[in-house]
Structures are given as structure tokens and as C-alpha cells.
mmCIF file of C-alpha atoms in Angstrom:
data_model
loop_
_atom_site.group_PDB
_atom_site.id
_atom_site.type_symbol
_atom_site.label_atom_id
_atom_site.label_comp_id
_atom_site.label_asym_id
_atom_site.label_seq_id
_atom_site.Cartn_x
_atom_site.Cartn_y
_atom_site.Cartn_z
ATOM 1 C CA UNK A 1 -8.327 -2.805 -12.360
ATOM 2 C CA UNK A 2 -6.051 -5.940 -11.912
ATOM 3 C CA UNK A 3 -3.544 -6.250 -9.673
ATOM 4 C CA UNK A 4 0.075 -5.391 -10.922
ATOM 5 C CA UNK A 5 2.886 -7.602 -10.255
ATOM 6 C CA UNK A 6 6.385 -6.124 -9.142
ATOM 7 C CA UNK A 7 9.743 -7.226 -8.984
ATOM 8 C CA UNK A 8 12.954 -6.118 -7.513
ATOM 9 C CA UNK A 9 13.485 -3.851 -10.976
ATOM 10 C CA UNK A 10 9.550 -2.684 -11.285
ATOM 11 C CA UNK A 11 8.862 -1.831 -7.603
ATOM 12 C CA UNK A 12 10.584 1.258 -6.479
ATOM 13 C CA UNK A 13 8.841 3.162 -9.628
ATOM 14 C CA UNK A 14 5.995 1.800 -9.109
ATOM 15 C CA UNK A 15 5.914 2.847 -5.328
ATOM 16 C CA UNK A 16 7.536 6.862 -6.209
ATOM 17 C CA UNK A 17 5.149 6.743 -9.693
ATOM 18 C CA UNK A 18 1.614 6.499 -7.907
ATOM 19 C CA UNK A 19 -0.249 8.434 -5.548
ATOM 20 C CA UNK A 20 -1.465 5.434 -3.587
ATOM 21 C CA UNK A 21 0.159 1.708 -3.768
ATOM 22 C CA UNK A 22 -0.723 -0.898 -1.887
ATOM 23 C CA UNK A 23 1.354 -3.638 -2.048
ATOM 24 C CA UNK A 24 0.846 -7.803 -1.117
ATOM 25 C CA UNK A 25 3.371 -10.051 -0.930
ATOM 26 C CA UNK A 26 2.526 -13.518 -1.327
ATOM 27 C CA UNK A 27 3.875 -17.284 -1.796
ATOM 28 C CA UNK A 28 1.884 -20.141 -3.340
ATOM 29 C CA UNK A 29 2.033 -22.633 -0.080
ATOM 30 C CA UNK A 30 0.373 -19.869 1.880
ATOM 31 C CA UNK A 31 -3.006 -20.887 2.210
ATOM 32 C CA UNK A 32 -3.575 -17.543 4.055
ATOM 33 C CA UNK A 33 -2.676 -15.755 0.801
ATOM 34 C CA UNK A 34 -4.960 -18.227 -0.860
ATOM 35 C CA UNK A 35 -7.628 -16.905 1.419
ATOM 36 C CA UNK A 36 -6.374 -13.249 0.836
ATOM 37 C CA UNK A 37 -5.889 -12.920 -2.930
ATOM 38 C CA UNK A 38 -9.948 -12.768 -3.525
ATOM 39 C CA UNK A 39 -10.486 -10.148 -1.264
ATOM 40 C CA UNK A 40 -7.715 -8.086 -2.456
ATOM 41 C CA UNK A 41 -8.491 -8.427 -6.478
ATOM 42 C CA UNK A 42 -12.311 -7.212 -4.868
ATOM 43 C CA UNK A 43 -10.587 -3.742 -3.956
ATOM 44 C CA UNK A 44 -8.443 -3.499 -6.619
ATOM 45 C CA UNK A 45 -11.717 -3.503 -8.606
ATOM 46 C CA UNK A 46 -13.512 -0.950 -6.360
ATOM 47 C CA UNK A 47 -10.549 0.884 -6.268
ATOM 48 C CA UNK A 48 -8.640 1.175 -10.350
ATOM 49 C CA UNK A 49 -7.609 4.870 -9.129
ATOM 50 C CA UNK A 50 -5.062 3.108 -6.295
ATOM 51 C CA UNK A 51 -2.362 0.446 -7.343
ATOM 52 C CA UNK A 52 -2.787 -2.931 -6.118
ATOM 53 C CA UNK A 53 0.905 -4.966 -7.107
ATOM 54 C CA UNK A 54 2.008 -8.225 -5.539
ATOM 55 C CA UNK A 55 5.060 -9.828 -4.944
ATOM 56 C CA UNK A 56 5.801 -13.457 -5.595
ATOM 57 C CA UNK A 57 7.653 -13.460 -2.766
ATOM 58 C CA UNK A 58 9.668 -17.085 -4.020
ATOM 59 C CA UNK A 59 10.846 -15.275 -6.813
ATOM 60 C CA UNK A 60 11.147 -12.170 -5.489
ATOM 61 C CA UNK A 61 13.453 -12.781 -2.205
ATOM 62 C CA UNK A 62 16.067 -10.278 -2.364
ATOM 63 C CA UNK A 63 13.290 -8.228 -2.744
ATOM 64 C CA UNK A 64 11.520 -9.531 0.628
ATOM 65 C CA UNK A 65 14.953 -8.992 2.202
ATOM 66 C CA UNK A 66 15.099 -5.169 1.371
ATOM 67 C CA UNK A 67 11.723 -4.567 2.450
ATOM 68 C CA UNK A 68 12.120 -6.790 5.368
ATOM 69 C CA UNK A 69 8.926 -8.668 4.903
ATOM 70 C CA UNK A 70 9.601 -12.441 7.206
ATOM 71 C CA UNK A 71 5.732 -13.825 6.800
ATOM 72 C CA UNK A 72 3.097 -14.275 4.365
ATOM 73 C CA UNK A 73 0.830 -12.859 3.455
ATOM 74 C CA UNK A 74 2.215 -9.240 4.086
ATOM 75 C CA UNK A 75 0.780 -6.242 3.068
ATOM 76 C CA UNK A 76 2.270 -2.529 2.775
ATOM 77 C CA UNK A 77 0.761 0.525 2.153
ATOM 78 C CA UNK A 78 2.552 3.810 0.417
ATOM 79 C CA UNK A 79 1.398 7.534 -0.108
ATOM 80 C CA UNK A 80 2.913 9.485 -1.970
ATOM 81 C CA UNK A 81 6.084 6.933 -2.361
ATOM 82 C CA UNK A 82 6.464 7.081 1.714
ATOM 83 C CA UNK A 83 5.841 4.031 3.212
ATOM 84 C CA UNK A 84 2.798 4.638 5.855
ATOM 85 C CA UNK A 85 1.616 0.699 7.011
ATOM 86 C CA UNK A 86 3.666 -2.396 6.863
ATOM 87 C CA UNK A 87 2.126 -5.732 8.722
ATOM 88 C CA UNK A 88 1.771 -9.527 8.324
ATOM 89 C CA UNK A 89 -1.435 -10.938 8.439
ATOM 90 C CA UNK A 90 -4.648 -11.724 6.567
ATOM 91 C CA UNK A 91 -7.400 -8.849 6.411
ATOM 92 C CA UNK A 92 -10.907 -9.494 5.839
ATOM 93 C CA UNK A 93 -12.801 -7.526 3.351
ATOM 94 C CA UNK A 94 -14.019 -4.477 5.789
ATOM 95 C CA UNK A 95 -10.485 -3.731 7.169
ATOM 96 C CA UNK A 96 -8.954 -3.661 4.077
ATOM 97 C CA UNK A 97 -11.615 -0.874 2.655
ATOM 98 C CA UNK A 98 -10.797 0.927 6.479
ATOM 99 C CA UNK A 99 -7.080 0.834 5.400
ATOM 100 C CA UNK A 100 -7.799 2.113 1.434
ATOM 101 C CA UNK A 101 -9.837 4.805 3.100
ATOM 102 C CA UNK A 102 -6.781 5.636 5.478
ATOM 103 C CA UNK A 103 -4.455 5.950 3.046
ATOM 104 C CA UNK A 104 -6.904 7.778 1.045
ATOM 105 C CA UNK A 105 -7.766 10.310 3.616
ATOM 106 C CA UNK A 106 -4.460 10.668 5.693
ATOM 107 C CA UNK A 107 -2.319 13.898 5.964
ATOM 108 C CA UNK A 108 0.821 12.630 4.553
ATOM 109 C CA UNK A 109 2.840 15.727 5.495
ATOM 110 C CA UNK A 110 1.978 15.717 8.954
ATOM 111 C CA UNK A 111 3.115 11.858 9.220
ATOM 112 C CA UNK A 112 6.062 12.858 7.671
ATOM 113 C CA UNK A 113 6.926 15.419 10.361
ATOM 114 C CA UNK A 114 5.448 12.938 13.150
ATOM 115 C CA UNK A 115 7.618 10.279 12.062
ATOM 116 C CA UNK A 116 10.158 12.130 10.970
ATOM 117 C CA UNK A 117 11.141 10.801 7.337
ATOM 118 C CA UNK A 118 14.086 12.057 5.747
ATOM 119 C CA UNK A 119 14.543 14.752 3.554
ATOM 120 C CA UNK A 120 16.080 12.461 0.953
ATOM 121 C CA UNK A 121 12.700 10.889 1.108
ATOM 122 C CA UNK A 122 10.060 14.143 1.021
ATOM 123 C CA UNK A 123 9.930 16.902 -1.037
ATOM 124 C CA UNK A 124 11.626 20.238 0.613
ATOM 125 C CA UNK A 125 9.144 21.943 3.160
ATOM 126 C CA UNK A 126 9.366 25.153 0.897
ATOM 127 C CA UNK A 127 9.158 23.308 -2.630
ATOM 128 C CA UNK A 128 6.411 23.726 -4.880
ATOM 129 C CA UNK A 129 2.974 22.077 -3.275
ATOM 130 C CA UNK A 130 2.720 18.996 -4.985
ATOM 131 C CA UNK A 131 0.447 17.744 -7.604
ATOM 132 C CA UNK A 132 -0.272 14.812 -5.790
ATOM 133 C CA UNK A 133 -0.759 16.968 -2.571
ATOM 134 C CA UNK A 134 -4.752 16.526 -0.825
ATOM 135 C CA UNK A 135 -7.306 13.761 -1.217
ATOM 136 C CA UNK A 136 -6.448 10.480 -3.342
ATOM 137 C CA UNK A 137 -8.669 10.809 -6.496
ATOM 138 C CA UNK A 138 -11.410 8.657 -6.960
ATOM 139 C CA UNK A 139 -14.834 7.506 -5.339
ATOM 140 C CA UNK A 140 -14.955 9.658 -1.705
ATOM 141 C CA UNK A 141 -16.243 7.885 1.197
ATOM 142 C CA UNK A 142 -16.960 10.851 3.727
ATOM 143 C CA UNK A 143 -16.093 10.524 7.107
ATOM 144 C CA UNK A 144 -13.577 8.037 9.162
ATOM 145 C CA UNK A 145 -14.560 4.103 8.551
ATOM 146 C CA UNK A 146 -16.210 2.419 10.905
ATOM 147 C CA UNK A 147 -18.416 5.681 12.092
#
């Protein structure tokens, strides 16, 4: 699957809309991104269940201002439209598959209550059980990465 590109209009859905969405923002000087963008469109590939979007983060800088991303490349990671990993910094290939697998495997409700996200920002604690709730779909890698 390609990678999706987002603006300041196209992100938040994009983010709430998917189970997992990892997001890159970029800028066309960076030669780290440079670097980056192979290795990224290589999981996106491997991985057409989970959103890869980047951010042109010229065009997009109001954007990079709300989301408070000050270097390039930078990547974030959301489940379930929480936010879960936000860092600067190139990754090579093998710990950006132990960061899909992460995401993939993580207990979002318990890093909810650990890190205390708002309300406004998780479902009620005696809502429904989500559709979205347990493993990402897709390919399963058993056990944690690097093991």
C-alpha cells in the first residue's frame, strides 16, 4: 500500500478513522528523510492493513506547530486515534518493524489508564467494547521483537 499524504484538513480523520497510523513528517532538504522515505514505503508495503501518511512538513507548518514536531524526519505512531510514540530521528529498517509490531501488539487501554488520557479522548470505561478493540488485523508476528 502507498503511503498517504495528510494535511492540516485530512489528518485528524485519518488518525480517529484507522486502527493503526503511523505518521512521517518530512521536508525535501532533509537528507535524513531522503535516507528514511525508502525504508518507510518498504513497511507500508509489508504492512497495507496499517496507514502509513506523511506530512510535507513546508507546506504543512501550522500543522507541525499543533503537533509540535521541531525536527525532521519525525515520526508518530497512533492506536486507536491515541497518540502512543512521538520522536525525531531516522529508524533503520528493523526498528521500524519493532515499532509496527508495538503498536500492533500493545494494550491500548491499559496505556490509556497508565498515562492517563482524557476522557474526551477514549471511549467511556463502561461503553460498548470496541470494534477496533484486540490485535491490529493483518500478518501476526508472535512474540515481542527482538526475542
Amino acid at each position: 500500500m502507498p503511503t498517504t499524504p495528510l494535511t492540516q484538513q485530512t489528518f485528524n480523520r485519518t488518525v480517529t478513522g484507522h486502527h493503526i497510523v503511523l505518521v512521517e513528517f518530512w521536508a525535501s532538504w532533509c537528507s535524513w528523510c531522503s535516507r528514511f522515505a525508502p525504508i518507510y514505503q518498504q513497511s507500508a508495503a509489508s504492512h497495507p492493513d496499517i496507514v502509513h501518511a506523511t506530512v510535507d512538513g513546508e507546506a504543512e507548518q501550522a500543522l507541525m506547530a499543533t503537533s509540535r514536531v521541531d525536527a525532521f524526519p519525525w515520526l508518530m505512531g497512533f492506536r486507536e486515534g491515541t497518540l502512543v510514540y512521538s520522536q525525531a530521528g531516522f529508524l533503520p529498517g528493523e526498528q521500524l518493524e519493532e515499532l509496527v509490531q508495538h503498536l500492533r501488539w500493545m494494550d491500548i487501554e491499559a496505556f490509556r489508564r497508565e498515562h492517563a488520557v482524557a476522557p474526551e479522548q477514549a471511549p467511556p470505561a463502561d461503553a460498548a467494547p470496541s470494534r477496533l478493540a484486540g490485535p491490529a488485523p493483518g500478518t501476526q508476528h508472535y512474540g515481542w521483537p527482538g526475542l
